[in-house]
Each structure stands twice: as structure tokens, then as C-alpha cells.
Amino acid sequence: MHAFNYHKATSVSDAAAKLAASDDARLLAGGQTLIAAMKMRLSAPSDLIDLGGIGELCGIKVEGAKVTIGAMTTHAAVAASKELAKAIPALARLAGSIGDPMVRNMGTLGGSIANNDPAADYPAAIVGLDATVLTSKRKIAADDFFKGMYETALEAGEIITSVSFPVPKRAGYMKFKNPASRYAMVGVFVAQTTNGVRVAVTGAGPCVFRVPAMEKALAKSFSADAIKAIKVEATNLNTDLHASAEYRAHLVGVMAQRAVTQALEG
Ligand SMILES: Cc1cc2nc3c(=O)[nH]c(=O)nc-3n(C[C@H](O)[C@H](O)[C@H](O)COP(=O)(O)OP(=O)(O)OC[C@H]3O[C@@H](n4cnc5c(N)ncnc54)[C@H](O)[C@@H]3O)c2cc1C
């Protein structure tokens, strides 16, 4: 790995100031993606700003119809929260399905969504639940946050501080896991909310996307049967060594039906 300067930030404003002081600085969360990229020399920042010591970025708050999760909250903490398991069980289960124990104990909500890996789980929950991403500069609606493969609406110097999730009436998440990494080959998050039904798909395309035909059908009748006949086009879906676009398109239908069944079962 190349030489770099290490800074431990003490607050969000301290991290923002340190980030602004260098053109080539990067924020460090749990290092699950960034350190690996640096070891492979795919990334060579001059400065790393460690968010690990900032208490205000950690924790889960359940307040009535809203759940707020700090950007530095680990997947393990989200999976273990009893309050969250009551408010949005599908979200707690999603966090518990990420990677392996080491990844869950080090990886963070903020790091995951800033990275926006096409196979990451959280983007499906954030879009499916119509969450809001809060940053050091502004609030960003879920539908505006994820822009493309590894691309988000974040601007230079912007730090994710938390994500705010409205509590749905019911929700479910099902993924077909890559057996080696446990990333989603296809993952579908379905939520029934006071504003209608949302269906968000991760792993299948370059970036999380919604399926309006399924949302419409589920708004009329919230049952797995209601979406059984809806086919997703393979055009624009990913083909790689794990699965073809056609297979992924098929999995979207299967995982969506299973997510609805999970949502109904609670
Ligand atoms: C073996 C393995 C298996 C995995 N399996 C899964 C899986 O099944 N499902 C899944 O969803 N994910 C999976 N992951 C990804 C993992 O969950 C991490 O969330 C992801 O790697 C990001 O890591 P991190 O949170 O430590 O962030 P880092 O690696 O520290 O940072 C990632 C990027 O985000 C930026 N960043 C970090 N925090 C912030 C912030 N608050 N504001 C703005 N930018 C920020 C950093 O600058 C960097 O560019 C896996 C990872 C590994 C290594």
C-alpha cells in the first residue's frame, strides 16, 4: 500500500474541515471496501479521515413513525437492535444478511451507500422504504441519491451523517445470495406504506431500481399472486460470471413474490 496521512476526526465539522484541506483526501468508515481498494492500488488517497471516533454518527433512534440510523452504525448493530426489529423487522434482517461476521462488525450504513456497489443490500431498503439520506450539507430523497454504478448524488466534501426511514405498514426483503460473498445476486425490498407500495431491486442492474408494474399491482392487492405474471425485461440487467441477465430477470420475480410473503408473515 502507498504512504498516506491518517487523521482521526473528532466531529462531523472537524471531518468536513479536514476533508476540505486536501484535494485527495477520503473518508474512512469501516475500511471494508476502501482499505481493500488501497491494498490493490485501485485507490491511492493522500489522506484518510477516520470517522470512527465520532459518537454523533453512531446509533439507532426509533421515534414513533420514524427510525434514524447514524452513518457509522455497523451492520451488526442494526441487525442486533431489538427496537428496530419491532419497528422495521425487514431492515434488521437485511443488515443481518450482509457478508460475514467480520464484514458486519466493521462495515457501516454510510460506507455502504456512499460506495453504492450494484450488489449491495442497503440501497434496496433505502429506496424501498422511501428513506431520506442526511448529509453534512442537505437532505437527499432516496429516489435522488443512487445515480448509477458506484455513483451517488454526493458532492465533493459531503459527509453522510444518517439515514431516516419512515416506518412502513409492512415490509419484506429477500435476496438470492452470491454463495461466496453473500452480496445480492438479486435482492428485492417490498414495502407497503401510507403513500402506496414500493418495490426496489438491487443486484440485478447497474444500480438499484423500482418496478412500477409490481407497485401498481400490489397497491390493488398486496399478495404474491398479484405479481406472479409480471415479467421484468432482461435488457439493461447485468450479465457476469455469476448469472446472466435473463436469470437475474427471472430472480427479480421470484424474490419479489417471496418478499411480499415475508412482509405478510411479519
Ligand atoms: C467479503 C465482503 C462481503 C460483503 N458482503 C456484502 C453483502 O452481502 N451485502 C452488502 O450490502 N455489502 C457487502 N459488503 C460490503 C460491506 O457491507 C461494506 O458496507 C462496504 O464494503 C463499505 O465498507 P465500509 O462501511 O467499511 O466503508 P469504507 O470501506 O470505509 O468506505 C467506503 C466508501 O464510502 C466512503 N464513505 C464512508 N463513510 C462515508 C460517509 N459517512 N459519508 C460519505 N462517504 C463515506 C469512503 O470514503 C469510501 O469511498 C461486503 C464486503 C466484503 C469485504
mmCIF file of N, CA and C in Angstrom, residues 145-223:
data_model
loop_
_atom_site.group_PDB
_atom_site.id
_atom_site.type_symbol
_atom_site.label_atom_id
_atom_site.label_comp_id
_atom_site.label_asym_id
_atom_site.label_seq_id
_atom_site.Cartn_x
_atom_site.Cartn_y
_atom_site.Cartn_z
ATOM 1 N N PHE A 145 -30.834 9.751 -4.657
ATOM 2 C CA PHE A 145 -29.487 9.517 -4.098
ATOM 3 C C PHE A 145 -28.629 8.589 -4.966
ATOM 4 N N PHE A 146 -29.211 7.460 -5.410
ATOM 5 C CA PHE A 146 -28.418 6.457 -6.134
ATOM 6 C C PHE A 146 -28.478 6.764 -7.632
ATOM 7 N N LYS A 147 -27.331 7.112 -8.213
ATOM 8 C CA LYS A 147 -27.328 7.654 -9.578
ATOM 9 C C LYS A 147 -26.905 6.647 -10.640
ATOM 10 N N GLY A 148 -26.117 5.652 -10.286
ATOM 11 C CA GLY A 148 -25.618 4.697 -11.279
ATOM 12 C C GLY A 148 -24.621 3.787 -10.591
ATOM 13 N N MET A 149 -23.918 2.981 -11.373
ATOM 14 C CA MET A 149 -22.964 2.033 -10.791
ATOM 15 C C MET A 149 -21.884 2.773 -9.984
ATOM 16 N N TYR A 150 -21.791 2.530 -8.692
ATOM 17 C CA TYR A 150 -20.835 3.184 -7.786
ATOM 18 C C TYR A 150 -20.964 4.707 -7.816
ATOM 19 N N GLU A 151 -22.121 5.204 -8.207
ATOM 20 C CA GLU A 151 -22.293 6.653 -8.350
ATOM 21 C C GLU A 151 -23.482 7.113 -7.505
ATOM 22 N N THR A 152 -23.276 8.198 -6.738
ATOM 23 C CA THR A 152 -24.369 8.738 -5.914
ATOM 24 C C THR A 152 -24.468 10.248 -6.137
ATOM 25 N N ALA A 153 -25.455 10.847 -5.466
ATOM 26 C CA ALA A 153 -25.642 12.297 -5.576
ATOM 27 C C ALA A 153 -24.656 13.067 -4.697
ATOM 28 N N LEU A 154 -23.820 12.354 -3.917
ATOM 29 C CA LEU A 154 -22.894 13.046 -3.002
ATOM 30 C C LEU A 154 -21.926 13.944 -3.774
ATOM 31 N N GLU A 155 -21.738 15.150 -3.237
ATOM 32 C CA GLU A 155 -20.777 16.072 -3.860
ATOM 33 C C GLU A 155 -19.447 15.972 -3.120
ATOM 34 N N ALA A 156 -18.402 16.532 -3.718
ATOM 35 C CA ALA A 156 -17.093 16.519 -3.060
ATOM 36 C C ALA A 156 -17.229 17.183 -1.687
ATOM 37 N N GLY A 157 -16.652 16.574 -0.686
ATOM 38 C CA GLY A 157 -16.654 17.176 0.657
ATOM 39 C C GLY A 157 -17.920 16.923 1.451
ATOM 40 N N GLU A 158 -18.879 16.184 0.889
ATOM 41 C CA GLU A 158 -20.152 15.934 1.574
ATOM 42 C C GLU A 158 -20.061 14.640 2.392
ATOM 43 N N ILE A 159 -20.532 14.702 3.628
ATOM 44 C CA ILE A 159 -20.438 13.541 4.525
ATOM 45 C C ILE A 159 -21.843 13.069 4.882
ATOM 46 N N ILE A 160 -22.116 11.776 4.705
ATOM 47 C CA ILE A 160 -23.410 11.220 5.132
ATOM 48 C C ILE A 160 -23.391 11.180 6.657
ATOM 49 N N THR A 161 -24.437 11.714 7.282
ATOM 50 C CA THR A 161 -24.480 11.691 8.749
ATOM 51 C C THR A 161 -25.463 10.637 9.261
ATOM 52 N N SER A 162 -26.606 10.474 8.576
ATOM 53 C CA SER A 162 -27.566 9.450 8.995
ATOM 54 C C SER A 162 -28.546 9.177 7.867
ATOM 55 N N VAL A 163 -29.383 8.168 8.080
ATOM 56 C CA VAL A 163 -30.487 7.887 7.150
ATOM 57 C C VAL A 163 -31.756 7.810 7.983
ATOM 58 N N SER A 164 -32.820 8.472 7.496
ATOM 59 C CA SER A 164 -34.089 8.490 8.205
ATOM 60 C C SER A 164 -35.094 7.630 7.430
ATOM 61 N N PHE A 165 -35.643 6.621 8.120
ATOM 62 C CA PHE A 165 -36.564 5.662 7.476
ATOM 63 C C PHE A 165 -37.970 5.842 8.042
ATOM 64 N N PRO A 166 -38.976 6.115 7.188
ATOM 65 C CA PRO A 166 -40.350 6.080 7.698
ATOM 66 C C PRO A 166 -40.736 4.627 8.006
ATOM 67 N N VAL A 167 -41.449 4.406 9.115
ATOM 68 C CA VAL A 167 -41.854 3.035 9.445
ATOM 69 C C VAL A 167 -43.013 2.634 8.517
ATOM 70 N N PRO A 168 -42.850 1.528 7.772
ATOM 71 C CA PRO A 168 -43.927 1.121 6.838
ATOM 72 C C PRO A 168 -45.026 0.343 7.578
ATOM 73 N N LYS A 169 -46.158 0.116 6.879
ATOM 74 C CA LYS A 169 -47.192 -0.764 7.455
ATOM 75 C C LYS A 169 -46.607 -2.168 7.546
ATOM 76 N N ARG A 170 -45.995 -2.601 6.458
ATOM 77 C CA ARG A 170 -45.302 -3.883 6.435
ATOM 78 C C ARG A 170 -44.237 -3.849 5.336
ATOM 79 N N ALA A 171 -43.211 -4.693 5.513
ATOM 80 C CA ALA A 171 -42.137 -4.732 4.518
ATOM 81 C C ALA A 171 -41.458 -6.094 4.546
ATOM 82 N N GLY A 172 -40.844 -6.447 3.426
ATOM 83 C CA GLY A 172 -40.097 -7.698 3.345
ATOM 84 C C GLY A 172 -38.894 -7.533 2.429
ATOM 85 N N TYR A 173 -37.830 -8.289 2.694
ATOM 86 C CA TYR A 173 -36.645 -8.262 1.823
ATOM 87 C C TYR A 173 -36.186 -9.691 1.600
ATOM 88 N N MET A 174 -35.998 -10.017 0.340
ATOM 89 C CA MET A 174 -35.479 -11.342 0.001
ATOM 90 C C MET A 174 -34.344 -11.178 -0.990
ATOM 91 N N LYS A 175 -33.265 -11.918 -0.748
ATOM 92 C CA LYS A 175 -32.178 -11.871 -1.742
ATOM 93 C C LYS A 175 -31.717 -13.274 -2.084
ATOM 94 N N PHE A 176 -31.299 -13.400 -3.338
ATOM 95 C CA PHE A 176 -30.625 -14.599 -3.793
ATOM 96 C C PHE A 176 -29.150 -14.273 -3.659
ATOM 97 N N LYS A 177 -28.508 -14.922 -2.678
ATOM 98 C CA LYS A 177 -27.135 -14.538 -2.332
ATOM 99 C C LYS A 177 -26.107 -15.141 -3.266
ATOM 100 N N ASN A 178 -25.070 -14.363 -3.538
ATOM 101 C CA ASN A 178 -23.869 -14.968 -4.094
ATOM 102 C C ASN A 178 -23.301 -15.837 -2.969
ATOM 103 N N PRO A 179 -23.123 -17.140 -3.197
ATOM 104 C CA PRO A 179 -22.737 -18.012 -2.081
ATOM 105 C C PRO A 179 -21.360 -17.705 -1.500
ATOM 106 N N ALA A 180 -20.479 -17.050 -2.250
ATOM 107 C CA ALA A 180 -19.140 -16.755 -1.725
ATOM 108 C C ALA A 180 -19.150 -15.471 -0.887
ATOM 109 N N SER A 181 -19.626 -14.371 -1.438
ATOM 110 C CA SER A 181 -19.539 -13.078 -0.741
ATOM 111 C C SER A 181 -20.802 -12.759 0.048
ATOM 112 N N ARG A 182 -21.902 -13.369 -0.324
ATOM 113 C CA ARG A 182 -23.250 -13.112 0.207
ATOM 114 C C ARG A 182 -23.831 -11.772 -0.263
ATOM 115 N N TYR A 183 -23.121 -11.086 -1.173
ATOM 116 C CA TYR A 183 -23.727 -9.926 -1.847
ATOM 117 C C TYR A 183 -24.972 -10.419 -2.583
ATOM 118 N N ALA A 184 -25.885 -9.489 -2.911
ATOM 119 C CA ALA A 184 -27.123 -9.870 -3.591
ATOM 120 C C ALA A 184 -26.879 -10.105 -5.079
ATOM 121 N N MET A 185 -27.137 -11.330 -5.532
ATOM 122 C CA MET A 185 -27.160 -11.555 -6.985
ATOM 123 C C MET A 185 -28.413 -10.834 -7.487
ATOM 124 N N VAL A 186 -29.483 -10.992 -6.713
ATOM 125 C CA VAL A 186 -30.690 -10.173 -6.857
ATOM 126 C C VAL A 186 -31.323 -10.057 -5.471
ATOM 127 N N GLY A 187 -31.673 -8.837 -5.071
ATOM 128 C CA GLY A 187 -32.379 -8.633 -3.811
ATOM 129 C C GLY A 187 -33.572 -7.722 -4.068
ATOM 130 N N VAL A 188 -34.720 -8.044 -3.478
ATOM 131 C CA VAL A 188 -35.918 -7.217 -3.701
ATOM 132 C C VAL A 188 -36.509 -6.807 -2.352
ATOM 133 N N PHE A 189 -36.681 -5.500 -2.183
ATOM 134 C CA PHE A 189 -37.307 -4.962 -0.971
ATOM 135 C C PHE A 189 -38.700 -4.463 -1.359
ATOM 136 N N VAL A 190 -39.706 -4.945 -0.645
ATOM 137 C CA VAL A 190 -41.094 -4.543 -0.899
ATOM 138 C C VAL A 190 -41.632 -3.878 0.361
ATOM 139 N N ALA A 191 -42.237 -2.704 0.222
ATOM 140 C CA ALA A 191 -42.807 -2.033 1.401
ATOM 141 C C ALA A 191 -44.195 -1.501 1.083
ATOM 142 N N GLN A 192 -45.110 -1.724 2.023
ATOM 143 C CA GLN A 192 -46.447 -1.136 1.926
ATOM 144 C C GLN A 192 -46.461 0.021 2.920
ATOM 145 N N THR A 193 -46.676 1.232 2.401
ATOM 146 C CA THR A 193 -46.610 2.424 3.249
ATOM 147 C C THR A 193 -47.936 3.186 3.148
ATOM 148 N N THR A 194 -48.049 4.255 3.914
ATOM 149 C CA THR A 194 -49.270 5.062 3.840
ATOM 150 C C THR A 194 -49.367 5.762 2.479
ATOM 151 N N ASN A 195 -48.216 5.886 1.777
ATOM 152 C CA ASN A 195 -48.218 6.528 0.454
ATOM 153 C C ASN A 195 -48.222 5.536 -0.692
ATOM 154 N N GLY A 196 -48.513 4.283 -0.438
ATOM 155 C CA GLY A 196 -48.545 3.288 -1.513
ATOM 156 C C GLY A 196 -47.503 2.204 -1.316
ATOM 157 N N VAL A 197 -47.298 1.423 -2.397
ATOM 158 C CA VAL A 197 -46.362 0.290 -2.314
ATOM 159 C C VAL A 197 -45.112 0.637 -3.114
ATOM 160 N N ARG A 198 -43.940 0.227 -2.594
ATOM 161 C CA ARG A 198 -42.689 0.433 -3.322
ATOM 162 C C ARG A 198 -41.958 -0.896 -3.441
ATOM 163 N N VAL A 199 -41.409 -1.132 -4.631
ATOM 164 C CA VAL A 199 -40.644 -2.351 -4.897
ATOM 165 C C VAL A 199 -39.280 -1.909 -5.418
ATOM 166 N N ALA A 200 -38.207 -2.220 -4.687
ATOM 167 C CA ALA A 200 -36.868 -1.786 -5.092
ATOM 168 C C ALA A 200 -35.967 -3.005 -5.262
ATOM 169 N N VAL A 201 -35.218 -2.997 -6.364
ATOM 170 C CA VAL A 201 -34.406 -4.162 -6.744
ATOM 171 C C VAL A 201 -32.929 -3.793 -6.717
ATOM 172 N N THR A 202 -32.123 -4.613 -6.046
ATOM 173 C CA THR A 202 -30.675 -4.432 -6.092
ATOM 174 C C THR A 202 -30.032 -5.685 -6.693
ATOM 175 N N GLY A 203 -28.775 -5.556 -7.131
ATOM 176 C CA GLY A 203 -28.037 -6.715 -7.638
ATOM 177 C C GLY A 203 -28.320 -7.060 -9.092
ATOM 178 N N ALA A 204 -29.485 -6.689 -9.592
ATOM 179 C CA ALA A 204 -29.879 -7.112 -10.943
ATOM 180 C C ALA A 204 -29.323 -6.187 -12.021
ATOM 181 N N GLY A 205 -29.300 -4.884 -11.736
ATOM 182 C CA GLY A 205 -28.851 -3.904 -12.726
ATOM 183 C C GLY A 205 -27.629 -3.142 -12.223
ATOM 184 N N PRO A 206 -27.192 -2.128 -12.968
ATOM 185 C CA PRO A 206 -26.029 -1.340 -12.546
ATOM 186 C C PRO A 206 -26.285 -0.579 -11.247
ATOM 187 N N CYS A 207 -27.557 -0.352 -10.922
ATOM 188 C CA CYS A 207 -27.914 0.463 -9.757
ATOM 189 C C CYS A 207 -29.317 0.040 -9.312
ATOM 190 N N VAL A 208 -29.636 0.297 -8.055
ATOM 191 C CA VAL A 208 -30.974 -0.040 -7.549
ATOM 192 C C VAL A 208 -32.051 0.608 -8.442
ATOM 193 N N PHE A 209 -33.166 -0.126 -8.658
ATOM 194 C CA PHE A 209 -34.262 0.459 -9.454
ATOM 195 C C PHE A 209 -35.604 -0.037 -8.919
ATOM 196 N N ARG A 210 -36.668 0.710 -9.247
ATOM 197 C CA ARG A 210 -38.020 0.331 -8.824
ATOM 198 C C ARG A 210 -38.748 -0.387 -9.962
ATOM 199 N N VAL A 211 -39.798 -1.136 -9.604
ATOM 200 C CA VAL A 211 -40.591 -1.846 -10.618
ATOM 201 C C VAL A 211 -42.035 -1.345 -10.532
ATOM 202 N N PRO A 212 -42.366 -0.286 -11.303
ATOM 203 C CA PRO A 212 -43.693 0.337 -11.200
ATOM 204 C C PRO A 212 -44.847 -0.642 -11.444
ATOM 205 N N ALA A 213 -44.691 -1.596 -12.383
ATOM 206 C CA ALA A 213 -45.797 -2.535 -12.672
ATOM 207 C C ALA A 213 -46.124 -3.352 -11.419
ATOM 208 N N MET A 214 -45.114 -3.774 -10.689
ATOM 209 C CA MET A 214 -45.351 -4.546 -9.459
ATOM 210 C C MET A 214 -45.959 -3.648 -8.377
ATOM 211 N N GLU A 215 -45.475 -2.409 -8.295
ATOM 212 C CA GLU A 215 -46.002 -1.475 -7.279
ATOM 213 C C GLU A 215 -47.506 -1.262 -7.484
ATOM 214 N N LYS A 216 -47.894 -1.099 -8.756
ATOM 215 C CA LYS A 216 -49.307 -0.870 -9.089
ATOM 216 C C LYS A 216 -50.151 -2.085 -8.711
ATOM 217 N N ALA A 217 -49.667 -3.259 -9.121
ATOM 218 C CA ALA A 217 -50.419 -4.494 -8.865
ATOM 219 C C ALA A 217 -50.546 -4.746 -7.357
ATOM 220 N N LEU A 218 -49.480 -4.482 -6.618
ATOM 221 C CA LEU A 218 -49.513 -4.727 -5.162
ATOM 222 C C LEU A 218 -50.371 -3.695 -4.430
ATOM 223 N N ALA A 219 -50.474 -2.487 -5.013
ATOM 224 C CA ALA A 219 -51.334 -1.464 -4.395
ATOM 225 C C ALA A 219 -52.795 -1.903 -4.476
ATOM 226 N N LYS A 220 -53.141 -2.639 -5.555
ATOM 227 C CA LYS A 220 -54.516 -3.142 -5.706
ATOM 228 C C LYS A 220 -54.737 -4.339 -4.798
ATOM 229 N N SER A 221 -53.755 -5.237 -4.782
ATOM 230 C CA SER A 221 -53.905 -6.453 -3.979
ATOM 231 C C SER A 221 -52.522 -6.857 -3.465
ATOM 232 N N PHE A 222 -52.295 -6.714 -2.146
ATOM 233 C CA PHE A 222 -50.963 -6.990 -1.597
ATOM 234 C C PHE A 222 -50.825 -8.495 -1.339
ATOM 235 N N SER A 223 -50.506 -9.213 -2.430
ATOM 236 C CA SER A 223 -50.322 -10.665 -2.303
ATOM 237 C C SER A 223 -49.299 -11.108 -3.341
#
